[in-house]
Coordinates of C-alpha atoms in Angstrom, one line a residue:
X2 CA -9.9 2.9 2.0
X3 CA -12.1 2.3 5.4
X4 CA -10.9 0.2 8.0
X5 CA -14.0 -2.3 7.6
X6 CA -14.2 -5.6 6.7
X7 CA -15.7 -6.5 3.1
X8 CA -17.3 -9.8 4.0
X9 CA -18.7 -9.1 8.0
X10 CA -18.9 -5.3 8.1
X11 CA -16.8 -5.2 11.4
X12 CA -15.6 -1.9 11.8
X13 CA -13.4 0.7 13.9
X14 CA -14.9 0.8 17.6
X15 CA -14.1 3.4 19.9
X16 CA -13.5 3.3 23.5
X17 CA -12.0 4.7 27.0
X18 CA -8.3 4.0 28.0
X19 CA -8.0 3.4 31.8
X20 CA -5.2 4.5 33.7
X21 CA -4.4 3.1 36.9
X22 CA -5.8 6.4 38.6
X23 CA -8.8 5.8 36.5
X24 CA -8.5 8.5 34.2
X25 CA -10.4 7.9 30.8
X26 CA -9.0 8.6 27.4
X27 CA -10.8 8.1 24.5
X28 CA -9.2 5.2 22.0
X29 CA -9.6 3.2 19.2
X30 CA -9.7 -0.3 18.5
X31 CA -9.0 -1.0 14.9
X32 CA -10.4 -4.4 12.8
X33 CA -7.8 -7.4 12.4
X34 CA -7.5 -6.7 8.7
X35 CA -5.6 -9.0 6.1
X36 CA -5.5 -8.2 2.1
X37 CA -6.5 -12.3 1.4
X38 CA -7.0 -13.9 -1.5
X39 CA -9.5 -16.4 -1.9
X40 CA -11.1 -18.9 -4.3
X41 CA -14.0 -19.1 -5.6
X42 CA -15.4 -22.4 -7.0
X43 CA -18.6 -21.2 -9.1
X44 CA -16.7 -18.7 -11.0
X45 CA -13.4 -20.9 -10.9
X46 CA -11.1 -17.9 -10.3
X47 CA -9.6 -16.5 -7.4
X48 CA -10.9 -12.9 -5.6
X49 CA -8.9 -10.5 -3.6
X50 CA -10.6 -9.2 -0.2
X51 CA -10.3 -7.6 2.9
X52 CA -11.3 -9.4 5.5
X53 CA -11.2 -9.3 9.2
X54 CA -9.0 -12.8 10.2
X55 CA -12.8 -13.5 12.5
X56 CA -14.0 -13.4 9.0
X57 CA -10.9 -15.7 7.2
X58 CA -11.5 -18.4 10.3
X59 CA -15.5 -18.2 9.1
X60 CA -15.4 -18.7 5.5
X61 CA -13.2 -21.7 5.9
X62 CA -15.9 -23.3 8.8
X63 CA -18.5 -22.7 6.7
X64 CA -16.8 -24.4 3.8
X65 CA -15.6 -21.9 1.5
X66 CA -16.0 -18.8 0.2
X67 CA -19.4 -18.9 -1.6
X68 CA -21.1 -20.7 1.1
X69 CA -20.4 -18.2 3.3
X70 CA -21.0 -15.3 1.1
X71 CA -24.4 -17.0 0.1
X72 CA -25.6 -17.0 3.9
X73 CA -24.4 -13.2 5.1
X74 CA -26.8 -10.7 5.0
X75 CA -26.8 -8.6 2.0
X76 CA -26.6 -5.2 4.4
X77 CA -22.8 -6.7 5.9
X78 CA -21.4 -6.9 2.2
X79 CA -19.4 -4.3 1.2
X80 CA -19.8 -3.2 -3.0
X81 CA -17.0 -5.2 -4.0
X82 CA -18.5 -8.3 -2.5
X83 CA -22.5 -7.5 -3.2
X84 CA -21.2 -7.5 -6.8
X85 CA -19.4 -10.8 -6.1
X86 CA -22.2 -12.6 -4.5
X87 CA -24.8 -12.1 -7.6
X88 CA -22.2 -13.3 -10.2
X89 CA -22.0 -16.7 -7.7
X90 CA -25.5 -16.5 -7.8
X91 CA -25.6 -16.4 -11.4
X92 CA -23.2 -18.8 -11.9
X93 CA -24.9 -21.5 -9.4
X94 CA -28.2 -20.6 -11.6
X95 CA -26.0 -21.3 -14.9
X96 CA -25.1 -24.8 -13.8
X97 CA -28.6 -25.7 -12.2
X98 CA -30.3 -24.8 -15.8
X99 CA -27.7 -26.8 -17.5
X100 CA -28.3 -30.3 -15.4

């Protein structure tokens, strides 16, 4: 399983250690990743991501998770939660027909 986030994208950056003599190290700075689970109100059922906490803090500003899920860019999604995003989209276009 990647160290990347399934809603964002972030992902493991690399970078220098710096010593006090300024010797340079290469390092890596891993993604705050937590297994969440989440709810989704079109589909009424609850999904199971992970997501960088940045991410966790952003879906619950922007009101849930398929607002937010609606609004980020289709290249960020990971599989899992491309697949996710058209059955919300399906089931927002369900309930539009309906009324």
């Amino acid at each position: 399983m990647s160290r990347r986030c399934e809603l964002t994208g972030k992902a493991v950056m690399s970078g220098n250690n710096v010593s006090h003599a300024n010797r340079k190290t290469r390092r890596r700075f891993l993604p705050n990743l937590c297994e969440v689970t989440l709810i989704s109100d079109a589909l009424g059922r609850q999904v199971s991501l992970r997501i960088t906490a940045h991410a966790l803090r952003s879906v619950e500003h922007n009101g849930g998770l398929d607002t937010f899920i609606l609004k980020v860019r289709k290249e960020d999604l990971s599989a899992r939660a491309l697949k996710l995003r058209t059955s919300i989209e399906k089931a927002k276009a369900a309930v539009q027909a309906a009324a």
